[in-house]
Every structure is written in structure tokens, then in C-alpha cells.
CSV table of C-alpha atoms in Angstrom, one decimal:
chain,number,residue,atom,x,y,z
V,1,MET,CA,73.6,-65.8,-4.8
V,2,ALA,CA,72.0,-67.4,-1.7
V,3,LEU,CA,71.8,-71.0,-0.3
V,4,LEU,CA,68.5,-72.7,-0.2
V,5,LYS,CA,67.3,-75.8,1.6
V,6,CYS,CA,66.4,-78.8,-0.6
V,7,LYS,CA,62.7,-79.7,-0.1
V,8,GLU,CA,63.5,-83.4,-0.7
V,9,CYS,CA,66.5,-84.1,1.4
V,10,GLY,CA,67.1,-81.0,3.4
V,11,SER,CA,70.6,-80.4,2.1
V,12,SER,CA,71.9,-76.9,1.3
V,13,VAL,CA,71.6,-76.1,-2.4
V,14,SER,CA,72.8,-72.9,-4.3
V,15,SER,CA,69.9,-70.7,-5.6
V,16,SER,CA,71.5,-70.8,-9.0
V,17,ALA,CA,71.7,-74.6,-9.2
V,18,LYS,CA,69.2,-76.4,-11.3
V,19,LYS,CA,69.1,-79.5,-9.1
V,20,CYS,CA,70.1,-80.7,-5.6
V,21,LEU,CA,73.8,-82.1,-5.7
V,22,ASN,CA,72.8,-84.6,-2.9
V,23,CYS,CA,69.6,-86.2,-4.1
V,24,GLY,CA,69.2,-84.8,-7.7
V,25,LYS,CA,65.8,-83.2,-7.0
V,26,PRO,CA,65.2,-80.2,-9.4
V,27,THR,CA,65.1,-76.9,-7.5
V,28,SER,CA,62.0,-74.6,-7.9
V,29,PRO,CA,62.7,-71.4,-9.8
V,30,GLN,CA,62.8,-68.3,-7.5
V,31,THR,CA,61.1,-65.2,-8.4
V,32,SER,CA,63.5,-62.2,-7.9
V,33,TRP,CA,62.5,-59.2,-5.7
V,34,MET,CA,62.4,-57.0,-8.9
V,35,THR,CA,59.9,-59.3,-10.6
V,36,TRP,CA,57.7,-59.2,-7.5
V,37,THR,CA,57.9,-55.4,-7.4
V,38,VAL,CA,56.9,-55.1,-11.1
V,39,LEU,CA,54.0,-57.4,-10.7
V,40,THR,CA,52.8,-55.6,-7.6
V,41,LEU,CA,52.9,-52.2,-9.4
V,42,ILE,CA,51.0,-53.7,-12.4
V,43,ILE,CA,48.3,-55.1,-10.2
V,44,PHE,CA,48.0,-52.0,-8.1
V,45,GLY,CA,47.9,-49.8,-11.2
V,46,GLY,CA,45.1,-51.9,-12.6
V,47,LEU,CA,43.1,-51.7,-9.4
V,48,VAL,CA,43.5,-47.9,-9.4
V,49,SER,CA,42.4,-47.6,-13.0
V,50,VAL,CA,39.4,-49.8,-12.4
V,51,THR,CA,38.5,-47.7,-9.3
V,52,ASN,CA,38.9,-44.4,-11.1
V,53,ASN,CA,36.8,-45.6,-14.0
V,54,ARG,CA,34.0,-46.7,-11.7
V,55,ALA,CA,34.1,-43.4,-9.8
V,56,LYS,CA,34.0,-41.5,-13.1
V,57,ASN,CA,31.0,-43.5,-14.3
V,58,ASP,CA,29.3,-42.9,-11.0
V,59,ILE,CA,29.9,-39.2,-11.2
V,60,GLN,CA,28.6,-39.0,-14.8
V,61,ALA,CA,25.6,-41.1,-13.9
V,62,ASN,CA,24.7,-38.9,-10.9
V,63,ALA,CA,25.6,-35.5,-12.4
V,64,PRO,CA,22.6,-33.2,-13.2
V,65,SER,CA,21.8,-33.0,-16.9
V,66,THR,CA,23.1,-30.0,-18.6
V,67,GLN,CA,20.7,-30.3,-21.5
V,68,GLN,CA,18.3,-27.3,-21.5
V,69,THR,CA,14.6,-28.0,-21.5
V,70,ALA,CA,13.0,-26.2,-24.3
V,71,VAL,CA,10.8,-23.4,-23.1
V,72,PRO,CA,7.6,-23.1,-25.0
V,73,THR,CA,7.2,-19.7,-26.7
V,74,VAL,CA,4.3,-17.8,-25.4
V,75,PRO,CA,2.7,-15.6,-28.0
V,76,LEU,CA,2.7,-11.9,-27.2
V,77,SER,CA,-0.6,-10.3,-26.5
V,78,ALA,CA,-1.9,-7.4,-28.5
V,79,ALA,CA,-1.1,-5.1,-25.5
V,80,GLN,CA,2.5,-6.4,-25.3
V,81,LYS,CA,3.0,-5.9,-28.9
V,82,GLN,CA,1.8,-2.4,-28.7
V,83,ALA,CA,4.1,-1.6,-25.8
V,84,ASN,CA,7.0,-3.0,-27.6
V,85,LYS,CA,6.2,-0.9,-30.7
V,86,LYS,CA,6.0,2.2,-28.5
V,87,ASN,CA,9.3,1.4,-26.8
V,88,ASP,CA,11.0,1.0,-30.2
V,89,GLU,CA,9.5,4.2,-31.4
V,90,GLU,CA,10.8,6.2,-28.4
V,91,ARG,CA,14.2,4.7,-28.6
V,92,MET,CA,14.6,5.3,-32.4
V,93,LYS,CA,13.2,8.8,-32.2
V,94,LYS,CA,15.7,9.6,-29.4
V,95,LYS,CA,18.6,8.3,-31.6
V,96,LEU,CA,17.5,10.3,-34.6
V,97,ASP,CA,17.2,13.4,-32.5
V,98,GLU,CA,20.7,12.9,-31.3
V,99,ILE,CA,22.0,12.6,-34.9
V,100,GLU,CA,20.1,15.7,-35.9
V,101,ASP,CA,21.6,17.6,-32.9
V,102,ARG,CA,25.1,16.3,-33.8
V,103,LEU,CA,24.7,17.5,-37.4
V,104,SER,CA,24.0,21.0,-36.1
V,105,GLU,CA,26.9,21.0,-33.6
V,106,ASN,CA,29.3,19.8,-36.2
V,107,ASN,CA,28.3,22.6,-38.7
V,108,LYS,CA,29.0,25.2,-35.9
V,109,TYR,CA,32.3,23.6,-35.0
V,110,MET,CA,33.7,23.4,-38.5
V,111,GLN,CA,33.0,27.1,-39.0
V,112,LYS,CA,35.8,27.8,-36.6
V,113,TYR,CA,38.0,24.6,-36.5
V,114,TYR,CA,39.1,21.7,-38.6
V,115,ALA,CA,37.0,18.5,-38.2
V,116,ARG,CA,38.4,15.8,-36.0
V,117,ASP,CA,38.9,12.1,-36.7
V,118,ASP,CA,36.5,11.1,-33.9
V,119,GLN,CA,33.8,13.4,-35.5
V,120,LEU,CA,34.2,11.8,-38.9
V,121,GLN,CA,34.1,8.3,-37.3
V,122,LYS,CA,30.8,9.2,-35.5
V,123,ALA,CA,29.4,10.5,-38.8
V,124,ASN,CA,30.2,7.1,-40.4
V,125,GLU,CA,28.4,5.3,-37.5
V,126,ASP,CA,25.4,7.6,-37.7
V,127,TYR,CA,25.2,6.9,-41.5
V,128,LEU,CA,25.2,3.2,-40.9
V,129,TRP,CA,22.5,3.5,-38.2
V,130,VAL,CA,20.3,5.6,-40.5
V,131,PHE,CA,20.8,3.3,-43.4
V,132,ALA,CA,19.8,0.3,-41.3
V,133,THR,CA,16.7,2.0,-40.2
V,134,GLU,CA,15.9,3.0,-43.7
V,135,THR,CA,16.2,-0.5,-45.1
V,136,ALA,CA,14.7,-2.4,-42.1
V,137,THR,CA,11.6,-4.5,-42.7
V,138,ASP,CA,10.6,-4.5,-39.0
V,139,SER,CA,6.9,-3.9,-38.8
V,140,ASN,CA,7.5,-2.0,-35.5
V,141,LEU,CA,9.0,0.9,-37.5
V,142,SER,CA,6.5,3.7,-38.2
V,143,LYS,CA,6.3,5.7,-41.3
V,144,SER,CA,7.4,8.8,-39.5
V,145,ILE,CA,10.6,7.2,-38.2
V,146,VAL,CA,11.6,5.9,-41.6
V,147,LYS,CA,10.7,9.3,-43.1
V,148,LYS,CA,13.0,11.1,-40.7
V,149,ALA,CA,15.8,8.6,-41.3
V,150,LEU,CA,15.4,9.2,-45.0
V,151,ALA,CA,15.7,13.0,-44.5
V,152,LEU,CA,18.8,12.7,-42.3
V,153,LYS,CA,20.7,10.3,-44.6
V,154,PRO,CA,21.8,12.8,-47.3
V,155,LYS,CA,22.6,15.4,-44.7
V,156,ILE,CA,25.0,13.0,-43.0
V,157,GLU,CA,26.6,12.1,-46.3
V,158,GLN,CA,27.2,15.7,-47.3
V,159,GLN,CA,28.6,16.6,-43.9
V,160,ALA,CA,30.8,13.6,-43.9
V,161,ARG,CA,32.4,14.7,-47.2
V,162,LYS,CA,33.1,18.1,-45.8
V,163,MET,CA,34.6,16.5,-42.7
V,164,TYR,CA,36.8,14.2,-44.8
V,165,ALA,CA,38.2,17.2,-46.7
V,166,SER,CA,38.7,19.1,-43.5
V,167,VAL,CA,40.5,16.2,-41.8
V,168,LEU,CA,42.8,15.9,-44.9
V,169,GLU,CA,43.7,19.6,-44.8
V,170,HIS,CA,44.4,19.5,-41.1
V,171,LYS,CA,46.8,16.5,-41.6
V,172,MET,CA,48.6,18.5,-44.4
V,173,MET,CA,49.0,21.5,-42.1
V,174,ASP,CA,50.3,19.2,-39.3
V,175,ALA,CA,52.9,18.0,-41.9
V,176,ARG,CA,53.7,21.7,-42.8
V,177,GLN,CA,52.2,21.4,-46.3
V,178,ASP,CA,50.0,24.3,-47.4
V,179,ILE,CA,47.6,22.1,-49.3
V,180,SER,CA,43.8,22.9,-49.1
V,181,PHE,CA,41.0,20.4,-49.5
V,182,SER,CA,37.3,21.2,-49.8
V,183,ALA,CA,34.0,19.5,-50.7
V,184,LYS,CA,32.1,21.5,-53.3
V,185,GLY,CA,29.4,21.2,-56.0
V,186,LYS,CA,26.0,19.6,-55.8
V,187,GLU,CA,25.8,17.6,-52.6
V,188,ASN,CA,29.4,18.3,-51.9
V,189,LYS,CA,30.3,15.5,-54.3
V,190,THR,CA,33.4,17.2,-55.9
V,191,LEU,CA,36.7,17.1,-53.9
V,192,TYR,CA,39.0,20.1,-54.7
V,193,VAL,CA,42.7,19.8,-53.8
V,194,LYS,CA,44.7,23.0,-54.2
V,195,TRP,CA,48.4,23.4,-54.0
V,196,VAL,CA,50.5,26.0,-55.6
V,197,LEU,CA,53.1,23.4,-56.6
V,198,MET,CA,50.5,21.0,-58.1
V,199,GLY,CA,51.5,19.5,-61.4
V,200,ASN,CA,50.4,16.5,-63.5
V,201,ALA,CA,52.7,14.0,-61.8
V,202,THR,CA,51.9,15.4,-58.4
V,203,ALA,CA,48.1,15.2,-59.1
V,204,TYR,CA,48.5,11.6,-60.2
V,205,ASN,CA,50.4,10.5,-57.1
V,206,PHE,CA,47.9,12.4,-54.8
V,207,HIS,CA,45.1,10.6,-56.5
V,208,LYS,CA,46.5,7.2,-56.0
V,209,GLU,CA,46.6,7.9,-52.3
V,210,ILE,CA,43.1,9.3,-51.8
V,211,ALA,CA,40.9,8.1,-54.6
V,212,GLU,CA,39.5,4.9,-53.1
V,213,LYS,CA,38.6,6.5,-49.8
V,214,ALA,CA,37.1,9.6,-51.5
V,215,ARG,CA,34.9,7.2,-53.5
V,216,GLY,CA,33.8,5.5,-50.3
V,217,TYR,CA,32.5,8.9,-49.0
V,218,GLY,CA,30.5,9.4,-52.1
V,219,PHE,CA,32.7,11.8,-54.1
V,220,THR,CA,32.1,11.6,-57.8
V,221,LYS,CA,35.2,13.4,-58.9
V,222,VAL,CA,38.4,15.0,-57.7
V,223,VAL,CA,39.8,18.3,-59.1
V,224,TYR,CA,43.5,19.0,-58.5
V,225,THR,CA,44.6,22.6,-59.1
V,226,ASP,CA,47.5,25.0,-58.6
V,227,GLY,CA,45.1,27.7,-57.8
V,228,TYR,CA,45.9,29.6,-61.0
V,229,ASN,CA,45.2,28.2,-64.4
V,230,GLU,CA,46.1,24.5,-64.3
V,231,THR,CA,43.6,21.8,-63.2
V,232,TRP,CA,43.6,18.0,-63.4
V,233,THR,CA,40.2,16.3,-63.0
V,234,TYR,CA,39.6,12.6,-62.2
V,235,ASP,CA,36.2,11.0,-62.4
V,236,LEU,CA,35.6,8.6,-59.6
V,237,ARG,CA,32.5,7.0,-61.3
V,238,SER,CA,34.6,5.2,-63.9
């Protein structure tokens, strides 16, 4: 609490008194330092906000436009179209030659070793590429390219089935199980699984594990056998 001087008579008056005790003049309410501080902060904050908004608006107004200007499409000339067709022909021919060479290399490899997972994966990729080429409607594809793709497609499929059987047998050997897998029959579409301990229940459980994937590789049936007289055949087309 502080003493103030009365503006009317000059007498000392307490800051908490409502009027001067000498002359009765009402005292003016005093604004505390905290009130002044809060008011100052509010005013200052408002000024900063207004300044920031103006600066932001100025930046946005002067910033370069990010909207892309549409570039008119220039029609290709006959010479450019011919050049593009030639480039596509060369690229696709090179790819088909690579696939053909890979088929030959894989056949030689599998005469001595088990097929590898990466070889089987590459065969899947080759099949998808050839299938896309075969079904493409691009006018740049010549008849010779499509014809070669059509010729390679069944070869890739048949080799992939042999690879799949080889990979399965290799995994069984790694697990110390003497179980053989082989792709036989027309177009390698029959998967043979031979194990001396094969029985009805064993064949059934085996089939649950491999049926879906075998179907995906184009096998039409799986034959389980003990290598002697017993066989169990599952048709994958049904």
C-alpha cells in the first residue's frame, strides 16, 4: 500500500482509500503494474501478429508461381516414329535373345546341379515379360518380335516347372530327407513326388503344402509314390 497526493487539496491519501479524508474528493483508481504488463504484452502480441501476417501475404504475393505451364504436344514426324519403332525393335530383340540364352544356360546347369531360387525367380520374371510382349497392343511391335515371344513362352513355362521340382528336391536334401521331385509328362505338367515312406496320409499332407504353388507353375496333376507299387494322384484342374 502506498500514499498518494490528493489532486484537490494536496493532502496525503492512502492508495486503497476510496476518497480523500481531508476534502472528501474521490480518489482515481490506480492501475497495478501487473495490469500494465498484461496490456503491454497483448498490444505487443497483436502488433507482431499483424506484422507477420502482412509479411506472409507479401511473400505469397511476390513468390513465383508453381503452377506449371502446359507445354503443347508436338506431333511426332514420320521419321521420328520410324526411329522410335526401330529403337523398340532393337531393345526387345536384345531382351528376347537374353531370355533365349538363359534358357540354354539353365538347361546345362541343371544337368549337373540343383536349380537355384534366384534362377527360378528370374524365370518367373522372363515369363511375365514375354507374356506382356505377347499381349501388348503397341503398334511398334513387329510380327517377328511377337512371334519370337510366342515361341519362347512355352519353353520358359516348361523349364520353370523343372526348376520348381529341382528346388523342392534340393530343399528336402538340405533337410536330410531323401524325397525326389521331378516334372514329367507332356509339357512337364505332371509333378512326381517319390519317397519310400510315402503313404496315403503323408501324400495328403504333402499336397496341402505344395498344391497351390504347383498349380501356379502350370502343373495339372501331382503323383505321390513310394517308388514301388503305391501311388496317389491329385488332379490340380479340379
